[in-house]
JSON list of C-alpha atoms in Angstrom, two decimals:
[
{"chain": "A", "resi": 1, "resn": "ARG", "atom": "CA", "xyz": [301.04, 117.69, 76.59]},
{"chain": "A", "resi": 2, "resn": "ARG", "atom": "CA", "xyz": [303.72, 116.11, 78.71]},
{"chain": "A", "resi": 3, "resn": "LYS", "atom": "CA", "xyz": [304.81, 119.28, 80.50]},
{"chain": "A", "resi": 4, "resn": "GLY", "atom": "CA", "xyz": [301.41, 120.65, 81.51]},
{"chain": "A", "resi": 5, "resn": "GLY", "atom": "CA", "xyz": [299.23, 123.34, 80.05]},
{"chain": "A", "resi": 6, "resn": "GLY", "atom": "CA", "xyz": [295.50, 123.47, 79.57]},
{"chain": "A", "resi": 7, "resn": "VAL", "atom": "CA", "xyz": [292.83, 125.34, 81.47]},
{"chain": "A", "resi": 8, "resn": "MET", "atom": "CA", "xyz": [289.89, 124.48, 83.70]},
{"chain": "A", "resi": 9, "resn": "ILE", "atom": "CA", "xyz": [287.14, 126.28, 85.58]},
{"chain": "A", "resi": 10, "resn": "ALA", "atom": "CA", "xyz": [285.35, 124.48, 88.41]},
{"chain": "A", "resi": 11, "resn": "VAL", "atom": "CA", "xyz": [282.11, 125.72, 89.97]},
{"chain": "A", "resi": 12, "resn": "LYS", "atom": "CA", "xyz": [281.04, 124.34, 93.33]},
{"chain": "A", "resi": 13, "resn": "THR", "atom": "CA", "xyz": [277.81, 122.38, 93.18]},
{"chain": "A", "resi": 14, "resn": "ASP", "atom": "CA", "xyz": [276.40, 123.97, 96.33]},
{"chain": "A", "resi": 15, "resn": "ILE", "atom": "CA", "xyz": [276.30, 127.46, 94.79]},
{"chain": "A", "resi": 16, "resn": "ASP", "atom": "CA", "xyz": [272.89, 128.38, 93.38]},
{"chain": "A", "resi": 17, "resn": "ILE", "atom": "CA", "xyz": [274.18, 129.98, 90.23]},
{"chain": "A", "resi": 18, "resn": "GLU", "atom": "CA", "xyz": [273.63, 129.41, 86.54]},
{"chain": "A", "resi": 19, "resn": "ASN", "atom": "CA", "xyz": [276.83, 128.72, 84.66]},
{"chain": "A", "resi": 20, "resn": "ASP", "atom": "CA", "xyz": [277.40, 127.92, 81.04]},
{"chain": "A", "resi": 21, "resn": "LYS", "atom": "CA", "xyz": [280.31, 127.84, 78.63]},
{"chain": "A", "resi": 22, "resn": "VAL", "atom": "CA", "xyz": [280.64, 130.98, 76.52]},
{"chain": "A", "resi": 23, "resn": "ASP", "atom": "CA", "xyz": [280.93, 129.68, 72.98]},
{"chain": "A", "resi": 24, "resn": "VAL", "atom": "CA", "xyz": [283.99, 131.32, 71.44]},
{"chain": "A", "resi": 25, "resn": "SER", "atom": "CA", "xyz": [285.92, 129.70, 68.63]},
{"chain": "A", "resi": 26, "resn": "SER", "atom": "CA", "xyz": [289.60, 130.20, 69.38]},
{"chain": "A", "resi": 27, "resn": "LYS", "atom": "CA", "xyz": [292.85, 128.29, 69.02]},
{"chain": "A", "resi": 28, "resn": "ALA", "atom": "CA", "xyz": [294.25, 129.82, 72.19]},
{"chain": "A", "resi": 29, "resn": "GLU", "atom": "CA", "xyz": [294.22, 127.80, 75.42]},
{"chain": "A", "resi": 30, "resn": "MET", "atom": "CA", "xyz": [291.29, 129.78, 76.79]},
{"chain": "A", "resi": 31, "resn": "LEU", "atom": "CA", "xyz": [287.93, 129.01, 78.31]},
{"chain": "A", "resi": 32, "resn": "SER", "atom": "CA", "xyz": [285.14, 131.38, 79.30]},
{"chain": "A", "resi": 33, "resn": "ILE", "atom": "CA", "xyz": [281.98, 130.74, 81.27]},
{"chain": "A", "resi": 34, "resn": "SER", "atom": "CA", "xyz": [279.02, 132.93, 82.12]},
{"chain": "A", "resi": 35, "resn": "LEU", "atom": "CA", "xyz": [277.89, 133.10, 85.73]},
{"chain": "A", "resi": 36, "resn": "LYS", "atom": "CA", "xyz": [274.36, 134.33, 86.41]},
{"chain": "A", "resi": 37, "resn": "ALA", "atom": "CA", "xyz": [272.95, 135.15, 89.83]},
{"chain": "A", "resi": 38, "resn": "ASP", "atom": "CA", "xyz": [270.14, 137.55, 90.73]},
{"chain": "A", "resi": 39, "resn": "ASN", "atom": "CA", "xyz": [269.62, 138.32, 87.01]},
{"chain": "A", "resi": 40, "resn": "THR", "atom": "CA", "xyz": [273.19, 139.62, 86.72]},
{"chain": "A", "resi": 41, "resn": "ASN", "atom": "CA", "xyz": [275.60, 138.05, 84.23]},
{"chain": "A", "resi": 42, "resn": "TYR", "atom": "CA", "xyz": [279.36, 137.88, 84.76]},
{"chain": "A", "resi": 43, "resn": "CYS", "atom": "CA", "xyz": [282.03, 136.27, 82.61]},
{"chain": "A", "resi": 44, "resn": "LEU", "atom": "CA", "xyz": [285.03, 134.39, 83.95]},
{"chain": "A", "resi": 45, "resn": "SER", "atom": "CA", "xyz": [287.82, 133.54, 81.50]},
{"chain": "A", "resi": 46, "resn": "VAL", "atom": "CA", "xyz": [291.00, 131.55, 82.06]},
{"chain": "A", "resi": 47, "resn": "CYS", "atom": "CA", "xyz": [294.05, 131.45, 79.83]},
{"chain": "A", "resi": 48, "resn": "TYR", "atom": "CA", "xyz": [297.31, 129.55, 79.59]},
{"chain": "A", "resi": 49, "resn": "ARG", "atom": "CA", "xyz": [299.78, 131.15, 77.18]},
{"chain": "A", "resi": 50, "resn": "VAL", "atom": "CA", "xyz": [302.95, 129.23, 76.40]},
{"chain": "A", "resi": 51, "resn": "GLY", "atom": "CA", "xyz": [305.79, 131.74, 76.72]},
{"chain": "A", "resi": 52, "resn": "THR", "atom": "CA", "xyz": [307.29, 130.85, 73.34]},
{"chain": "A", "resi": 53, "resn": "LEU", "atom": "CA", "xyz": [304.10, 131.58, 71.40]},
{"chain": "A", "resi": 54, "resn": "GLY", "atom": "CA", "xyz": [304.10, 134.86, 69.56]},
{"chain": "A", "resi": 55, "resn": "GLU", "atom": "CA", "xyz": [301.97, 136.93, 67.21]},
{"chain": "A", "resi": 56, "resn": "GLN", "atom": "CA", "xyz": [299.57, 134.21, 66.04]},
{"chain": "A", "resi": 57, "resn": "ASN", "atom": "CA", "xyz": [298.72, 133.22, 69.62]},
{"chain": "A", "resi": 58, "resn": "PHE", "atom": "CA", "xyz": [298.24, 136.89, 70.54]},
{"chain": "A", "resi": 59, "resn": "ASN", "atom": "CA", "xyz": [295.73, 137.20, 67.70]},
{"chain": "A", "resi": 60, "resn": "GLU", "atom": "CA", "xyz": [293.79, 134.20, 69.04]},
{"chain": "A", "resi": 61, "resn": "VAL", "atom": "CA", "xyz": [293.77, 135.58, 72.61]},
{"chain": "A", "resi": 62, "resn": "GLU", "atom": "CA", "xyz": [292.69, 138.97, 71.29]},
{"chain": "A", "resi": 63, "resn": "ARG", "atom": "CA", "xyz": [289.89, 137.43, 69.19]},
{"chain": "A", "resi": 64, "resn": "HIS", "atom": "CA", "xyz": [288.63, 135.50, 72.22]},
{"chain": "A", "resi": 65, "resn": "LEU", "atom": "CA", "xyz": [288.64, 138.48, 74.60]},
{"chain": "A", "resi": 66, "resn": "ARG", "atom": "CA", "xyz": [287.10, 140.89, 72.06]},
{"chain": "A", "resi": 67, "resn": "ASN", "atom": "CA", "xyz": [284.38, 138.35, 71.26]},
{"chain": "A", "resi": 68, "resn": "VAL", "atom": "CA", "xyz": [283.44, 138.14, 74.94]},
{"chain": "A", "resi": 69, "resn": "ALA", "atom": "CA", "xyz": [283.57, 141.95, 75.33]},
{"chain": "A", "resi": 70, "resn": "SER", "atom": "CA", "xyz": [281.31, 142.46, 72.30]},
{"chain": "A", "resi": 71, "resn": "ARG", "atom": "CA", "xyz": [278.47, 140.47, 73.86]},
{"chain": "A", "resi": 72, "resn": "ARG", "atom": "CA", "xyz": [277.56, 143.34, 76.19]},
{"chain": "A", "resi": 73, "resn": "LYS", "atom": "CA", "xyz": [275.45, 141.09, 78.38]},
{"chain": "A", "resi": 74, "resn": "PHE", "atom": "CA", "xyz": [278.07, 140.82, 81.12]},
{"chain": "A", "resi": 75, "resn": "LYS", "atom": "CA", "xyz": [278.20, 143.24, 84.04]},
{"chain": "A", "resi": 76, "resn": "ALA", "atom": "CA", "xyz": [281.85, 142.32, 84.48]},
{"chain": "A", "resi": 77, "resn": "HIS", "atom": "CA", "xyz": [284.58, 140.24, 82.89]},
{"chain": "A", "resi": 78, "resn": "PHE", "atom": "CA", "xyz": [287.22, 138.55, 85.03]},
{"chain": "A", "resi": 79, "resn": "VAL", "atom": "CA", "xyz": [290.29, 137.07, 83.32]},
{"chain": "A", "resi": 80, "resn": "ILE", "atom": "CA", "xyz": [292.87, 134.99, 85.13]},
{"chain": "A", "resi": 81, "resn": "GLY", "atom": "CA", "xyz": [295.74, 132.98, 83.83]},
{"chain": "A", "resi": 82, "resn": "ASP", "atom": "CA", "xyz": [299.37, 132.29, 83.19]},
{"chain": "A", "resi": 83, "resn": "PHE", "atom": "CA", "xyz": [300.23, 134.73, 80.40]},
{"chain": "A", "resi": 84, "resn": "ASN", "atom": "CA", "xyz": [304.01, 134.13, 80.63]},
{"chain": "A", "resi": 85, "resn": "LEU", "atom": "CA", "xyz": [304.97, 137.73, 79.90]},
{"chain": "A", "resi": 86, "resn": "PRO", "atom": "CA", "xyz": [308.09, 138.22, 82.06]},
{"chain": "A", "resi": 87, "resn": "GLU", "atom": "CA", "xyz": [309.09, 141.32, 80.08]},
{"chain": "A", "resi": 88, "resn": "VAL", "atom": "CA", "xyz": [305.99, 143.20, 81.26]},
{"chain": "A", "resi": 89, "resn": "ASN", "atom": "CA", "xyz": [306.23, 145.44, 84.29]},
{"chain": "A", "resi": 90, "resn": "TRP", "atom": "CA", "xyz": [302.60, 145.24, 85.40]},
{"chain": "A", "resi": 91, "resn": "VAL", "atom": "CA", "xyz": [302.98, 147.85, 88.12]},
{"chain": "A", "resi": 92, "resn": "GLU", "atom": "CA", "xyz": [304.35, 150.45, 85.67]},
{"chain": "A", "resi": 93, "resn": "GLY", "atom": "CA", "xyz": [302.24, 149.23, 82.72]},
{"chain": "A", "resi": 94, "resn": "GLN", "atom": "CA", "xyz": [305.27, 148.96, 80.42]},
{"chain": "A", "resi": 95, "resn": "SER", "atom": "CA", "xyz": [306.99, 146.25, 78.41]},
{"chain": "A", "resi": 96, "resn": "THR", "atom": "CA", "xyz": [310.43, 145.84, 76.91]},
{"chain": "A", "resi": 97, "resn": "THR", "atom": "CA", "xyz": [309.00, 143.87, 73.96]},
{"chain": "A", "resi": 98, "resn": "GLN", "atom": "CA", "xyz": [306.49, 144.70, 71.23]},
{"chain": "A", "resi": 99, "resn": "LEU", "atom": "CA", "xyz": [304.41, 141.59, 72.03]},
{"chain": "A", "resi": 100, "resn": "GLY", "atom": "CA", "xyz": [304.20, 142.49, 75.72]},
{"chain": "A", "resi": 101, "resn": "GLN", "atom": "CA", "xyz": [303.13, 146.01, 74.79]},
{"chain": "A", "resi": 102, "resn": "ARG", "atom": "CA", "xyz": [300.42, 144.61, 72.51]},
{"chain": "A", "resi": 103, "resn": "TYR", "atom": "CA", "xyz": [298.99, 142.66, 75.45]},
{"chain": "A", "resi": 104, "resn": "LEU", "atom": "CA", "xyz": [299.09, 145.77, 77.63]},
{"chain": "A", "resi": 105, "resn": "ASP", "atom": "CA", "xyz": [297.35, 147.78, 74.90]},
{"chain": "A", "resi": 106, "resn": "LEU", "atom": "CA", "xyz": [294.70, 145.06, 74.42]},
{"chain": "A", "resi": 107, "resn": "PHE", "atom": "CA", "xyz": [293.90, 144.86, 78.12]},
{"chain": "A", "resi": 108, "resn": "ASN", "atom": "CA", "xyz": [293.79, 148.65, 78.37]},
{"chain": "A", "resi": 109, "resn": "ASP", "atom": "CA", "xyz": [291.52, 148.90, 75.30]},
{"chain": "A", "resi": 110, "resn": "LEU", "atom": "CA", "xyz": [289.10, 146.39, 76.88]},
{"chain": "A", "resi": 111, "resn": "GLY", "atom": "CA", "xyz": [289.14, 148.26, 80.20]},
{"chain": "A", "resi": 112, "resn": "LEU", "atom": "CA", "xyz": [290.76, 145.31, 81.97]},
{"chain": "A", "resi": 113, "resn": "ILE", "atom": "CA", "xyz": [292.87, 146.26, 84.99]},
{"chain": "A", "resi": 114, "resn": "GLN", "atom": "CA", "xyz": [295.60, 143.92, 86.27]},
{"chain": "A", "resi": 115, "resn": "MET", "atom": "CA", "xyz": [295.20, 143.28, 89.99]},
{"chain": "A", "resi": 116, "resn": "ILE", "atom": "CA", "xyz": [298.27, 141.19, 90.93]},
{"chain": "A", "resi": 117, "resn": "ASN", "atom": "CA", "xyz": [301.13, 143.37, 92.18]},
{"chain": "A", "resi": 118, "resn": "GLN", "atom": "CA", "xyz": [303.63, 140.86, 93.53]},
{"chain": "A", "resi": 119, "resn": "PRO", "atom": "CA", "xyz": [305.62, 138.01, 91.97]},
{"chain": "A", "resi": 120, "resn": "THR", "atom": "CA", "xyz": [303.74, 134.83, 91.07]},
{"chain": "A", "resi": 121, "resn": "HIS", "atom": "CA", "xyz": [306.84, 132.91, 89.96]},
{"chain": "A", "resi": 122, "resn": "ASP", "atom": "CA", "xyz": [309.94, 131.76, 91.81]},
{"chain": "A", "resi": 123, "resn": "LYS", "atom": "CA", "xyz": [312.14, 133.89, 89.52]},
{"chain": "A", "resi": 124, "resn": "GLY", "atom": "CA", "xyz": [310.50, 137.04, 90.91]},
{"chain": "A", "resi": 125, "resn": "LYS", "atom": "CA", "xyz": [308.23, 137.89, 87.97]},
{"chain": "A", "resi": 126, "resn": "ILE", "atom": "CA", "xyz": [304.46, 138.38, 87.69]},
{"chain": "A", "resi": 127, "resn": "LEU", "atom": "CA", "xyz": [303.52, 135.72, 85.13]},
{"chain": "A", "resi": 128, "resn": "ASP", "atom": "CA", "xyz": [300.05, 134.88, 86.44]},
{"chain": "A", "resi": 129, "resn": "ILE", "atom": "CA", "xyz": [297.63, 137.77, 86.25]},
{"chain": "A", "resi": 130, "resn": "LEU", "atom": "CA", "xyz": [294.09, 138.66, 87.30]},
{"chain": "A", "resi": 131, "resn": "LEU", "atom": "CA", "xyz": [292.28, 141.20, 85.17]},
{"chain": "A", "resi": 132, "resn": "SER", "atom": "CA", "xyz": [288.87, 142.77, 85.60]},
{"chain": "A", "resi": 133, "resn": "ASN", "atom": "CA", "xyz": [286.84, 145.59, 84.13]},
{"chain": "A", "resi": 134, "resn": "LEU", "atom": "CA", "xyz": [285.06, 145.87, 87.49]},
{"chain": "A", "resi": 135, "resn": "VAL", "atom": "CA", "xyz": [287.82, 146.46, 90.02]},
{"chain": "A", "resi": 136, "resn": "GLY", "atom": "CA", "xyz": [285.39, 146.66, 92.94]},
{"chain": "A", "resi": 137, "resn": "GLY", "atom": "CA", "xyz": [284.10, 143.23, 91.94]},
{"chain": "A", "resi": 138, "resn": "ILE", "atom": "CA", "xyz": [287.24, 141.47, 93.19]},
{"chain": "A", "resi": 139, "resn": "GLU", "atom": "CA", "xyz": [288.35, 141.23, 96.80]},
{"chain": "A", "resi": 140, "resn": "ARG", "atom": "CA", "xyz": [290.79, 139.34, 98.99]},
{"chain": "A", "resi": 141, "resn": "VAL", "atom": "CA", "xyz": [293.46, 138.80, 96.32]},
{"chain": "A", "resi": 142, "resn": "VAL", "atom": "CA", "xyz": [296.23, 136.68, 97.84]},
{"chain": "A", "resi": 143, "resn": "VAL", "atom": "CA", "xyz": [299.36, 135.31, 96.18]},
{"chain": "A", "resi": 144, "resn": "LEU", "atom": "CA", "xyz": [300.20, 132.13, 98.07]},
{"chain": "A", "resi": 145, "resn": "GLY", "atom": "CA", "xyz": [303.64, 130.83, 98.93]},
{"chain": "A", "resi": 146, "resn": "LYS", "atom": "CA", "xyz": [305.68, 128.46, 96.79]},
{"chain": "A", "resi": 147, "resn": "ASN", "atom": "CA", "xyz": [304.22, 124.93, 96.76]},
{"chain": "A", "resi": 148, "resn": "GLU", "atom": "CA", "xyz": [301.36, 125.98, 99.04]},
{"chain": "A", "resi": 149, "resn": "ILE", "atom": "CA", "xyz": [298.76, 124.46, 96.70]},
{"chain": "A", "resi": 150, "resn": "CYS", "atom": "CA", "xyz": [300.87, 122.14, 94.55]},
{"chain": "A", "resi": 151, "resn": "SER", "atom": "CA", "xyz": [304.47, 121.59, 93.54]},
{"chain": "A", "resi": 152, "resn": "SER", "atom": "CA", "xyz": [305.20, 124.27, 90.92]},
{"chain": "A", "resi": 153, "resn": "ASP", "atom": "CA", "xyz": [307.49, 127.16, 90.05]},
{"chain": "A", "resi": 154, "resn": "HIS", "atom": "CA", "xyz": [304.31, 129.30, 90.00]},
{"chain": "A", "resi": 155, "resn": "PHE", "atom": "CA", "xyz": [302.55, 130.49, 93.15]},
{"chain": "A", "resi": 156, "resn": "GLY", "atom": "CA", "xyz": [298.83, 129.93, 93.64]},
{"chain": "A", "resi": 157, "resn": "ILE", "atom": "CA", "xyz": [296.43, 132.87, 93.65]},
{"chain": "A", "resi": 158, "resn": "THR", "atom": "CA", "xyz": [293.18, 133.11, 95.56]},
{"chain": "A", "resi": 159, "resn": "PHE", "atom": "CA", "xyz": [290.55, 135.81, 95.24]},
{"chain": "A", "resi": 160, "resn": "SER", "atom": "CA", "xyz": [286.84, 136.36, 95.71]},
{"chain": "A", "resi": 161, "resn": "ILE", "atom": "CA", "xyz": [284.37, 137.71, 93.19]},
{"chain": "A", "resi": 162, "resn": "LYS", "atom": "CA", "xyz": [281.67, 139.84, 94.82]},
{"chain": "A", "resi": 163, "resn": "MET", "atom": "CA", "xyz": [278.45, 138.18, 93.71]},
{"chain": "A", "resi": 164, "resn": "LYS", "atom": "CA", "xyz": [275.16, 137.67, 95.45]},
{"chain": "A", "resi": 165, "resn": "PHE", "atom": "CA", "xyz": [274.07, 134.05, 95.35]},
{"chain": "A", "resi": 166, "resn": "ARG", "atom": "CA", "xyz": [272.33, 131.51, 97.52]},
{"chain": "A", "resi": 167, "resn": "LYS", "atom": "CA", "xyz": [273.70, 128.19, 98.66]},
{"chain": "A", "resi": 168, "resn": "LYS", "atom": "CA", "xyz": [271.98, 125.06, 97.41]},
{"chain": "A", "resi": 169, "resn": "VAL", "atom": "CA", "xyz": [271.26, 122.20, 99.73]},
{"chain": "A", "resi": 170, "resn": "VAL", "atom": "CA", "xyz": [273.01, 119.24, 98.12]},
{"chain": "A", "resi": 171, "resn": "LYS", "atom": "CA", "xyz": [272.13, 115.84, 99.47]},
{"chain": "A", "resi": 172, "resn": "ARG", "atom": "CA", "xyz": [274.75, 113.17, 98.96]},
{"chain": "A", "resi": 173, "resn": "LYS", "atom": "CA", "xyz": [273.70, 109.70, 97.90]}
]
């Protein structure tokens, strides 16, 4: 696509952690990976939702998230992405549109709690969200300033997932 889109998850090579793609067939721009450390499995999912996509895209996002939730092998599920739902008031948990309400209901049904409480877009809306069904598993959530990471109308988000893991010694060639 000429104007962006797509998703990616990068895992540092010096972290001693097993990671693997979670195989979910979906037409939504989503990707999920499992992270395993100390015999504990977590799932990290990313999503990019084009703001003009409607019901059919919602169904694909829902199928993806419910598929991951049904696996029951994950201690926690973390979802982050640009959902482009400006009509949703995340602090109040309300939407002015039916589609926005369907997303709120889906996240609530899956026990996913939205953890971003300040604007992530230069028009003052929360478009980029961080969801988790293990609220204590996320710490140090920071919404960065405009263009602090790259030139965009969206603000970067940093956060830490509480996981126990060892560092690998990586020798460069």
